[in-house]
């Protein structure tokens, strides 16, 4: 008999048996009880096909939603940055436009002042305005208490010299206030007002600054007042700041008071 | 979870045959019972993966799981790579088993073989594995598998002679 035949006989006889081996005392029912006790703890693996398809769609939808939210947030932030840059550019353009308007006014005032006896020079021709960034910093950051001004409510008929002393070294030089609403306080003709402003710079050094203000006269004041009232508040602030910076670039001007009405037609000259 | 009643029916149908398979490999009753329980747990867990390919396909699939479980027990107990190879003896010329030899006698003879011989003999002769598959399953070389089979046959021949089974010379 060949080996293959011999192996086939062994295989058939062994596999045909359906009874427990006689060498053992194995209990079929007992094994089932043990198996049954372990079945609930056994994890039954479900086939992939039984998993509901909508679950995949839901997961994909949530993932897409998160992705779009993230992309939209990034896009919005970029747009906000662009808007803020455009706003800054717009503000600069407005400021530049205001400066140009002021320069034009000054040219006009300078032309008027040359007719008078005083030798006043427009501030912007003597010292150019500060760069916008620096000017903005001075104007917005620093705040000073109101400084008492000398009141000029009496009629000014001719050139007059006054002295105003500031106590702080970094104090902006206060200009004399002129109540333009009181017509008697205004000179009938063009007149120059020279103000000597002393400013303490430490204990020993004192600097003296003189400002010559030229008033074109009552008629011109009344005419220009009408134009000045129409200017915007922001423009007035800019004009005032540029005028103050022309005299003292290291200080910030205080908020203009009633005399701001005379600024558009007033020319000034700073002498140190 | 599956149907408990169906699981019990499946167990009732195949438990005896599968316990014989496990016991044929492990030779220890408690180990065979343990392998049987673990094997049936795997059957219940992965029943959905079974593909019906004929009448005996389910039994063959369950039997393969039981054999694998038994081999896992054996791997923990017996390092096959320590089995030394010897020259194989041929059974062709001198062994002619009587066809009247009872199945239980054959089963008992197989159980008397050493573990290494018995495992390779079971896998090759009874289960029909190739030497390549046996080498892969037991993590041994194919030559070792062949050697173990030859030695198993030689040992079986010796046992048959011992039990009075005549040889054909």
Short mmCIF file of C-alpha atoms in Angstrom, two decimals:
data_model
loop_
_atom_site.label_atom_id
_atom_site.label_comp_id
_atom_site.label_asym_id
_atom_site.label_seq_id
_atom_site.Cartn_x
_atom_site.Cartn_y
_atom_site.Cartn_z
CA UNK A 1 0.00 0.00 0.00
CA UNK A 2 1.30 3.47 -0.95
CA UNK A 3 1.82 6.17 1.62
CA UNK A 4 -0.95 8.31 0.08
CA UNK A 5 -3.44 5.48 0.49
CA UNK A 6 -2.35 4.87 4.02
CA UNK A 7 -2.77 8.57 4.86
CA UNK A 8 -6.19 8.67 3.22
CA UNK A 9 -7.43 5.81 5.39
CA UNK A 10 -6.17 7.52 8.52
CA UNK A 11 -7.77 10.83 7.50
CA UNK A 12 -11.17 9.32 6.80
CA UNK A 13 -11.32 7.25 9.95
CA UNK A 14 -10.24 10.11 12.18
CA UNK A 15 -12.59 12.68 10.65
CA UNK A 16 -15.59 10.41 10.57
CA UNK A 17 -15.79 10.12 14.33
CA UNK A 18 -18.51 12.20 15.95
CA UNK A 19 -18.22 11.13 19.54
CA UNK A 20 -16.10 12.52 22.35
CA UNK A 21 -12.74 10.76 22.79
CA UNK A 22 -13.04 7.82 25.16
CA UNK A 23 -9.86 8.93 26.90
CA UNK A 24 -11.61 11.93 28.39
CA UNK A 25 -14.48 12.69 30.67
CA UNK A 26 -15.36 15.82 28.78
CA UNK A 27 -18.88 17.10 29.35
CA UNK A 28 -20.41 18.77 26.37
CA UNK A 29 -23.15 20.54 28.33
CA UNK A 30 -20.68 21.91 30.85
CA UNK A 31 -18.55 23.40 28.09
CA UNK A 32 -21.66 24.99 26.59
CA UNK A 33 -22.48 26.62 29.91
CA UNK A 34 -18.98 28.04 30.09
CA UNK A 35 -19.21 29.21 26.52
CA UNK A 36 -22.63 30.73 27.08
CA UNK A 37 -21.31 32.68 30.06
CA UNK A 38 -18.58 34.20 27.91
CA UNK A 39 -20.74 35.05 24.91
CA UNK A 40 -22.27 38.26 26.33
CA UNK A 41 -18.81 39.67 27.05
CA UNK A 42 -17.55 38.78 23.63
CA UNK A 43 -17.55 41.61 21.18
CA UNK A 44 -19.48 40.76 18.09
CA UNK A 45 -17.92 42.29 15.02
CA UNK A 46 -20.55 43.70 12.72
CA UNK A 47 -19.84 43.60 9.02
CA UNK A 48 -19.07 46.91 7.33
CA UNK A 49 -22.06 46.59 5.05
CA UNK A 50 -24.47 46.61 8.00
CA UNK A 51 -23.34 50.07 9.06
CA UNK A 52 -25.93 52.60 7.94
CA UNK A 53 -24.88 54.67 5.00
CA UNK A 54 -26.34 57.90 6.38
CA UNK A 55 -23.72 57.76 9.11
CA UNK A 56 -20.99 58.28 6.55
CA UNK A 57 -22.92 61.10 4.92
CA UNK A 58 -23.42 62.80 8.28
CA UNK A 59 -19.75 62.51 9.18
CA UNK A 60 -18.74 63.86 5.78
CA UNK A 61 -21.18 66.75 6.12
CA UNK A 62 -19.87 67.71 9.54
CA UNK A 63 -16.29 67.56 8.26
CA UNK A 64 -17.17 69.76 5.29
CA UNK A 65 -19.00 72.21 7.53
CA UNK A 66 -15.98 72.53 9.79
CA UNK A 67 -13.72 73.01 6.79
CA UNK A 68 -15.92 75.73 5.30
CA UNK A 69 -16.21 77.48 8.67
CA UNK A 70 -12.47 77.58 9.01
CA UNK A 71 -11.97 78.86 5.47
CA UNK A 72 -14.69 81.50 5.93
CA UNK A 73 -13.13 82.70 9.18
CA UNK A 74 -9.75 83.09 7.52
CA UNK A 75 -11.35 84.96 4.61
CA UNK A 76 -13.22 87.33 6.96
CA UNK A 77 -10.06 88.11 8.89
CA UNK A 78 -8.22 88.94 5.69
CA UNK A 79 -11.06 91.19 4.63
CA UNK A 80 -11.05 92.96 8.00
CA UNK A 81 -7.34 93.61 7.72
CA UNK A 82 -7.82 95.01 4.24
CA UNK A 83 -10.66 97.24 5.44
CA UNK A 84 -8.57 98.61 8.29
CA UNK A 85 -5.71 99.36 5.87
CA UNK A 86 -8.08 101.14 3.52
CA UNK A 87 -9.53 103.14 6.41
CA UNK A 88 -6.06 104.22 7.44
CA UNK A 89 -5.27 105.26 3.88
CA UNK A 90 -8.54 107.18 3.72
CA UNK A 91 -7.76 109.02 6.93
CA UNK A 92 -4.33 109.95 5.64
CA UNK A 93 -5.82 111.25 2.43
CA UNK A 94 -8.35 113.34 4.35
CA UNK A 95 -5.65 114.78 6.55
CA UNK A 96 -3.48 115.59 3.56
CA UNK A 97 -6.39 117.31 1.91
CA UNK A 98 -7.02 119.38 5.03
CA UNK A 99 -3.36 120.42 5.13
CA UNK A 100 -3.53 121.52 1.54
CA UNK A 101 -6.63 123.58 2.24
CA UNK A 102 -4.92 125.16 5.20
CA UNK A 103 -1.88 125.98 3.10
CA UNK A 104 -4.08 127.66 0.55
CA UNK A 105 -5.74 129.71 3.30
CA UNK A 106 -2.40 130.69 4.68
CA UNK A 107 -1.25 131.81 1.29
CA UNK A 108 -4.25 134.05 1.12
CA UNK A 109 -3.65 135.41 4.60
CA UNK A 110 0.00 135.95 3.85
CA UNK A 111 -0.91 137.89 0.78
CA UNK A 112 -3.11 140.12 2.93
CA UNK A 113 -0.53 140.58 5.65
CA UNK A 114 2.14 141.77 3.23
CA UNK A 115 0.03 144.84 2.68
CA UNK A 116 0.35 145.81 6.36
CA UNK A 117 3.32 147.28 8.12
CA UNK A 118 4.11 144.15 10.07
CA UNK A 119 6.49 141.56 8.69
CA UNK A 120 4.47 138.50 9.45
CA UNK A 121 5.30 135.22 7.75
CA UNK A 122 2.85 132.32 7.48
CA UNK A 123 3.79 129.47 9.73
CA UNK A 124 3.59 126.73 7.16
CA UNK A 125 6.09 128.53 4.95
CA UNK A 126 8.50 128.85 7.82
CA UNK A 127 8.24 125.29 9.09
CA UNK A 128 6.47 122.49 7.28
CA UNK A 129 3.83 120.53 9.18
CA UNK A 130 4.84 117.41 11.00
CA UNK A 131 4.54 114.04 9.35
CA UNK A 132 1.09 112.66 9.79
CA UNK A 133 2.11 109.82 12.02
CA UNK A 134 3.98 112.10 14.44
CA UNK A 135 1.30 114.77 14.39
CA UNK A 136 -1.37 112.22 15.04
CA UNK A 137 0.57 110.93 17.99
CA UNK A 138 0.94 114.37 19.53
CA UNK A 139 -2.61 115.26 18.98
CA UNK A 140 -4.23 112.13 20.22
CA UNK A 141 -2.06 111.02 23.10
CA UNK A 142 -1.19 114.10 25.07
CA UNK A 143 -3.80 115.99 27.00
CA UNK A 144 -3.23 119.15 29.00
CA UNK A 145 -5.39 121.06 31.38
CA UNK A 146 -6.89 124.28 30.22
CA UNK A 147 -4.50 127.19 30.47
CA UNK A 148 -5.78 130.54 31.48
CA UNK A 149 -5.46 133.02 28.71
CA UNK A 150 -5.26 136.65 28.84
CA UNK A 151 -8.50 138.07 27.73
CA UNK A 152 -8.58 140.57 24.94
CA UNK A 153 -11.99 141.99 25.03
CA UNK A 154 -10.97 145.56 24.66
CA UNK A 155 -10.57 147.14 21.27
CA UNK A 156 -7.12 146.81 19.80
CA UNK A 157 -6.29 149.82 17.75
CA UNK A 158 -2.62 149.36 17.10
CA UNK A 159 0.26 146.99 17.48
CA UNK A 160 0.50 145.71 21.02
CA UNK A 161 3.04 143.61 22.81
CA UNK A 162 2.07 141.16 25.55
CA UNK A 163 3.98 138.59 27.57
CA UNK A 164 2.61 135.15 28.43
CA UNK A 165 4.60 132.79 30.58
CA UNK A 166 4.07 129.06 30.63
CA UNK A 167 5.05 127.14 33.73
CA UNK A 168 5.81 123.77 32.29
CA UNK A 169 8.70 123.07 29.98
CA UNK A 170 6.64 120.79 27.80
CA UNK A 171 3.63 123.00 27.99
CA UNK A 172 2.24 124.10 24.69
CA UNK A 173 2.39 127.82 24.26
CA UNK A 174 -1.01 129.28 24.81
CA UNK A 175 -2.15 131.84 22.42
CA UNK A 176 -4.10 134.86 23.58
CA UNK A 177 -7.79 134.47 23.28
CA UNK A 178 -9.75 136.94 21.33
CA UNK A 179 -13.45 136.93 21.56
CA UNK A 180 -14.46 137.38 17.97
CA UNK A 181 -18.09 137.61 18.91
CA UNK A 182 -17.49 140.96 20.53
CA UNK A 183 -17.03 143.19 17.62
CA UNK A 184 -15.50 145.93 19.74
CA UNK A 185 -12.58 143.68 20.56
CA UNK A 186 -11.57 143.53 16.97
CA UNK A 187 -9.49 146.19 15.37
CA UNK A 188 -11.18 148.13 12.65
CA UNK A 189 -8.08 147.98 10.54
CA UNK A 190 -5.36 145.41 10.10
CA UNK A 191 -3.18 145.26 13.20
CA UNK A 192 -0.29 143.15 14.44
CA UNK A 193 -0.16 141.65 17.93
CA UNK A 194 3.22 140.51 19.13
CA UNK A 195 3.13 138.11 22.06
CA UNK A 196 6.25 137.23 24.00
CA UNK A 197 5.92 133.78 25.41
CA UNK A 198 8.51 132.66 27.95
CA UNK A 199 8.84 128.99 28.55
CA UNK A 200 10.82 127.47 31.40
CA UNK A 201 13.25 124.76 30.31
CA UNK A 202 14.74 123.63 33.59
CA UNK A 203 15.76 125.83 36.46
CA UNK A 204 18.45 127.86 34.75
CA UNK A 205 17.53 128.01 31.07
CA UNK A 206 14.54 129.96 29.97
CA UNK A 207 13.53 130.25 26.39
CA UNK A 208 11.59 133.12 25.12
CA UNK A 209 9.39 132.85 22.10
CA UNK A 210 7.57 135.64 20.45
CA UNK A 211 4.63 135.20 18.21
CA UNK A 212 3.39 137.88 15.99
CA UNK A 213 -0.27 137.62 15.20
CA UNK A 214 -1.65 139.67 12.41
CA UNK A 215 -5.34 140.46 12.34
CA UNK A 216 -6.59 141.55 9.01
CA UNK A 217 -9.28 143.81 10.37
CA UNK A 218 -12.90 143.74 11.40
CA UNK A 219 -14.37 143.49 7.91
CA UNK A 220 -12.16 140.61 6.93
CA UNK A 221 -12.81 138.88 10.25
CA UNK A 222 -16.51 139.03 9.85
CA UNK A 223 -16.27 137.78 6.32
CA UNK A 224 -13.92 134.94 7.13
CA UNK A 225 -15.86 134.01 10.24
CA UNK A 226 -18.72 132.96 8.06
CA UNK A 227 -16.45 130.63 6.14
CA UNK A 228 -14.76 129.33 9.23
CA UNK A 229 -18.00 128.28 10.86
CA UNK A 230 -18.69 126.05 7.93
CA UNK A 231 -15.53 124.06 8.36
CA UNK A 232 -15.76 120.75 10.13
CA UNK A 233 -14.62 120.15 13.65
CA UNK A 234 -11.88 117.79 12.55
CA UNK A 235 -10.51 120.31 10.15
CA UNK A 236 -10.37 122.94 12.85
CA UNK A 237 -8.43 120.64 15.10
CA UNK A 238 -5.98 119.87 12.36
CA UNK A 239 -5.44 123.51 11.60
CA UNK A 240 -4.89 124.35 15.19
CA UNK A 241 -2.45 121.53 15.68
CA UNK A 242 -0.42 122.46 12.67
CA UNK A 243 -0.29 126.04 13.81
CA UNK A 244 0.88 124.98 17.24
CA UNK A 245 3.45 122.60 15.85
CA UNK A 246 4.84 125.42 13.81
CA UNK A 247 5.81 127.15 17.00
CA UNK A 248 6.78 124.25 19.19
CA UNK A 249 7.06 120.82 17.63
CA UNK A 250 7.73 119.03 20.90
CA UNK A 251 4.47 119.95 22.48
CA UNK A 252 0.87 119.29 21.83
CA UNK A 253 -1.50 122.16 21.52
CA UNK A 254 -4.38 122.41 23.82
CA UNK A 255 -7.84 122.35 22.51
CA UNK A 256 -8.66 125.53 20.63
CA UNK A 257 -11.15 127.78 22.29
CA UNK A 258 -13.06 130.72 21.01
CA UNK A 259 -10.12 132.23 19.19
CA UNK A 260 -10.16 129.39 16.69
CA UNK A 261 -12.56 131.50 14.71
CA UNK A 262 -9.81 133.84 13.67
CA UNK A 263 -7.35 131.18 12.60
CA UNK A 264 -8.25 130.84 8.94
CA UNK A 265 -7.45 134.43 8.25
CA UNK A 266 -4.76 134.97 10.87
CA UNK A 267 -1.14 134.68 9.99
CA UNK A 268 1.54 134.25 12.61
CA UNK A 269 5.26 134.44 12.82
CA UNK A 270 7.30 132.67 15.47
CA UNK A 271 10.52 134.23 16.65
CA UNK A 272 12.82 132.53 19.09
CA UNK B 1 -25.13 39.55 19.67
CA UNK B 2 -26.34 36.64 17.73
CA UNK B 3 -29.30 34.38 18.28
CA UNK B 4 -28.56 32.35 21.41
CA UNK B 5 -30.66 29.43 20.24
CA UNK B 6 -28.89 29.30 16.89
CA UNK B 7 -25.54 29.43 18.62
CA UNK B 8 -26.49 26.50 20.79
CA UNK B 9 -27.64 24.48 17.79
CA UNK B 10 -24.36 25.18 16.04
CA UNK B 11 -22.46 24.13 19.13
CA UNK B 12 -24.49 20.95 19.53
CA UNK B 13 -23.82 19.97 15.96
CA UNK B 14 -20.06 20.46 15.91
CA UNK B 15 -18.91 20.31 19.55
CA UNK B 16 -17.96 16.61 19.61
CA UNK B 17 -15.98 16.70 16.37
CA UNK B 18 -14.24 19.90 17.33
CA UNK B 19 -13.35 18.66 20.78
CA UNK B 20 -11.73 15.64 19.17
CA UNK B 21 -9.72 17.96 16.94
CA UNK B 22 -8.51 20.04 19.89
CA UNK B 23 -7.77 17.01 22.01
CA UNK B 24 -5.82 15.42 19.14
CA UNK B 25 -3.44 18.37 19.21
CA UNK B 26 -3.31 19.19 22.90
CA UNK B 27 -3.73 15.83 24.58
CA UNK B 28 -4.85 17.57 27.77
CA UNK B 29 -8.56 17.62 28.45
CA UNK B 30 -8.71 21.04 30.09
CA UNK B 31 -6.60 22.57 27.36
CA UNK B 32 -8.76 21.05 24.68
CA UNK B 33 -11.89 22.32 26.40
CA UNK B 34 -10.37 25.80 26.69
CA UNK B 35 -9.41 25.82 23.03
CA UNK B 36 -12.88 24.61 22.10
CA UNK B 37 -14.60 27.43 24.00
CA UNK B 38 -12.28 30.08 22.58
CA UNK B 39 -12.72 28.64 19.13
CA UNK B 40 -16.51 28.74 19.33
CA UNK B 41 -16.38 32.31 20.62
CA UNK B 42 -14.43 33.25 17.52
CA UNK B 43 -16.88 31.37 15.37
CA UNK B 44 -19.79 33.33 16.83
CA UNK B 45 -17.94 36.63 16.52
CA UNK B 46 -16.86 36.16 12.92
CA UNK B 47 -19.76 34.17 11.61
CA UNK B 48 -20.74 37.05 9.34
CA UNK B 49 -17.41 36.65 7.53
CA UNK B 50 -18.13 33.03 6.62
CA UNK B 51 -18.91 32.43 2.97
CA UNK B 52 -20.97 29.36 2.16
CA UNK B 53 -19.24 27.26 -0.49
CA UNK B 54 -20.97 23.92 -0.12
CA UNK B 55 -22.25 21.50 2.44
CA UNK B 56 -19.01 20.88 4.29
CA UNK B 57 -17.63 24.41 4.03
CA UNK B 58 -19.00 25.47 7.43
CA UNK B 59 -17.45 22.46 9.18
CA UNK B 60 -14.13 23.03 7.41
CA UNK B 61 -14.19 26.69 8.41
CA UNK B 62 -14.95 25.89 12.07
CA UNK B 63 -12.32 23.15 12.09
CA UNK B 64 -9.70 25.53 10.80
CA UNK B 65 -10.50 27.93 13.63
CA UNK B 66 -10.20 25.11 16.16
CA UNK B 67 -6.86 23.99 14.74
CA UNK B 68 -5.54 27.53 14.95
CA UNK B 69 -6.69 27.83 18.55
CA UNK B 70 -5.00 24.53 19.41
CA UNK B 71 -1.79 25.65 17.73
CA UNK B 72 -1.87 28.85 19.77
CA UNK B 73 -1.96 26.76 22.92
CA UNK B 74 0.90 24.66 21.64
CA UNK B 75 3.05 27.68 20.76
CA UNK B 76 2.87 28.78 24.35
CA UNK B 77 3.91 25.36 25.62
CA UNK B 78 6.28 23.92 23.03
CA UNK B 79 9.04 25.75 21.21
CA UNK B 80 9.12 23.94 17.89
CA UNK B 81 12.43 25.31 16.83
CA UNK B 82 14.10 23.19 19.53
CA UNK B 83 13.02 19.98 17.88
CA UNK B 84 16.08 18.32 16.38
CA UNK B 85 15.96 16.85 12.95
CA UNK B 86 16.74 13.24 12.29
CA UNK B 87 16.78 11.10 9.22
CA UNK B 88 13.36 10.27 7.99
CA UNK B 89 12.17 6.75 7.70
CA UNK B 90 9.94 5.65 4.91
CA UNK B 91 6.68 3.93 5.69
CA UNK B 92 6.00 2.87 2.17
CA UNK B 93 7.69 -0.47 2.13
CA UNK B 94 7.17 -1.85 5.53
CA UNK B 95 3.90 -0.52 6.87
CA UNK B 96 0.59 -1.71 5.63
CA UNK B 97 -2.13 -0.71 8.08
CA UNK B 98 -5.07 -2.94 8.19
CA UNK B 99 -8.17 -1.31 6.81
CA UNK B 100 -10.09 -2.89 9.66
CA UNK B 101 -8.16 -0.85 12.16
CA UNK B 102 -10.68 1.01 14.24
CA UNK B 103 -10.77 4.80 14.23
CA UNK B 104 -10.47 4.99 18.00
CA UNK B 105 -7.36 2.83 17.85
CA UNK B 106 -5.81 5.13 15.30
CA UNK B 107 -6.81 8.12 17.40
CA UNK B 108 -5.21 6.56 20.46
CA UNK B 109 -2.03 5.78 18.56
CA UNK B 110 -1.76 9.36 17.36
CA UNK B 111 -2.15 10.61 20.91
CA UNK B 112 0.84 8.54 21.94
CA UNK B 113 3.14 10.41 19.56
CA UNK B 114 5.40 13.14 20.98
CA UNK B 115 3.99 16.62 20.69
CA UNK B 116 6.17 17.76 17.78
CA UNK B 117 5.57 14.61 15.73
CA UNK B 118 1.89 14.58 16.55
CA UNK B 119 1.39 18.21 15.53
CA UNK B 120 3.05 17.85 12.15
CA UNK B 121 1.35 14.50 11.57
CA UNK B 122 -2.06 15.96 12.38
CA UNK B 123 -1.53 18.99 10.17
CA UNK B 124 -0.14 17.08 7.21
CA UNK B 125 -2.00 13.76 7.23
CA UNK B 126 -5.31 14.51 8.92
CA UNK B 127 -5.87 18.21 8.05
CA UNK B 128 -4.16 18.05 4.66
CA UNK B 129 -1.82 21.04 5.09
CA UNK B 130 1.25 21.33 2.92
CA UNK B 131 4.75 21.46 4.39
CA UNK B 132 4.92 25.15 3.45
CA UNK B 133 1.76 25.90 5.39
CA UNK B 134 2.95 23.86 8.35
CA UNK B 135 6.29 25.67 8.33
CA UNK B 136 4.47 28.99 8.34
CA UNK B 137 2.06 27.99 11.08
CA UNK B 138 4.71 26.55 13.41
CA UNK B 139 7.45 29.01 12.48
CA UNK B 140 9.81 26.26 11.41
CA UNK B 141 11.51 25.37 8.14
CA UNK B 142 9.93 23.12 5.56
CA UNK B 143 12.71 20.57 6.02
CA UNK B 144 11.98 20.43 9.70
CA UNK B 145 8.33 19.84 8.91
CA UNK B 146 9.21 16.98 6.56
CA UNK B 147 11.60 15.53 9.07
CA UNK B 148 9.06 15.68 11.82
CA UNK B 149 6.51 13.95 9.62
CA UNK B 150 8.90 11.12 8.79
CA UNK B 151 9.76 10.64 12.40
CA UNK B 152 6.08 10.64 13.27
CA UNK B 153 5.41 7.94 10.75
CA UNK B 154 8.30 5.91 12.02
CA UNK B 155 7.10 6.27 15.56
CA UNK B 156 3.58 5.33 14.51
CA UNK B 157 4.91 2.24 12.75
CA UNK B 158 6.71 1.29 15.89
CA UNK B 159 3.52 1.73 17.88
CA UNK B 160 1.55 -0.37 15.41
CA UNK B 161 4.09 -3.16 15.69
CA UNK B 162 3.97 -2.88 19.42
CA UNK B 163 0.19 -3.29 19.33
CA UNK B 164 0.40 -6.31 17.10
CA UNK B 165 -0.45 -4.71 13.80
CA UNK B 166 1.25 -6.74 11.10
CA UNK B 167 3.70 -5.19 8.71
CA UNK B 168 4.02 -5.92 5.08
CA UNK B 169 7.58 -6.62 4.00
#
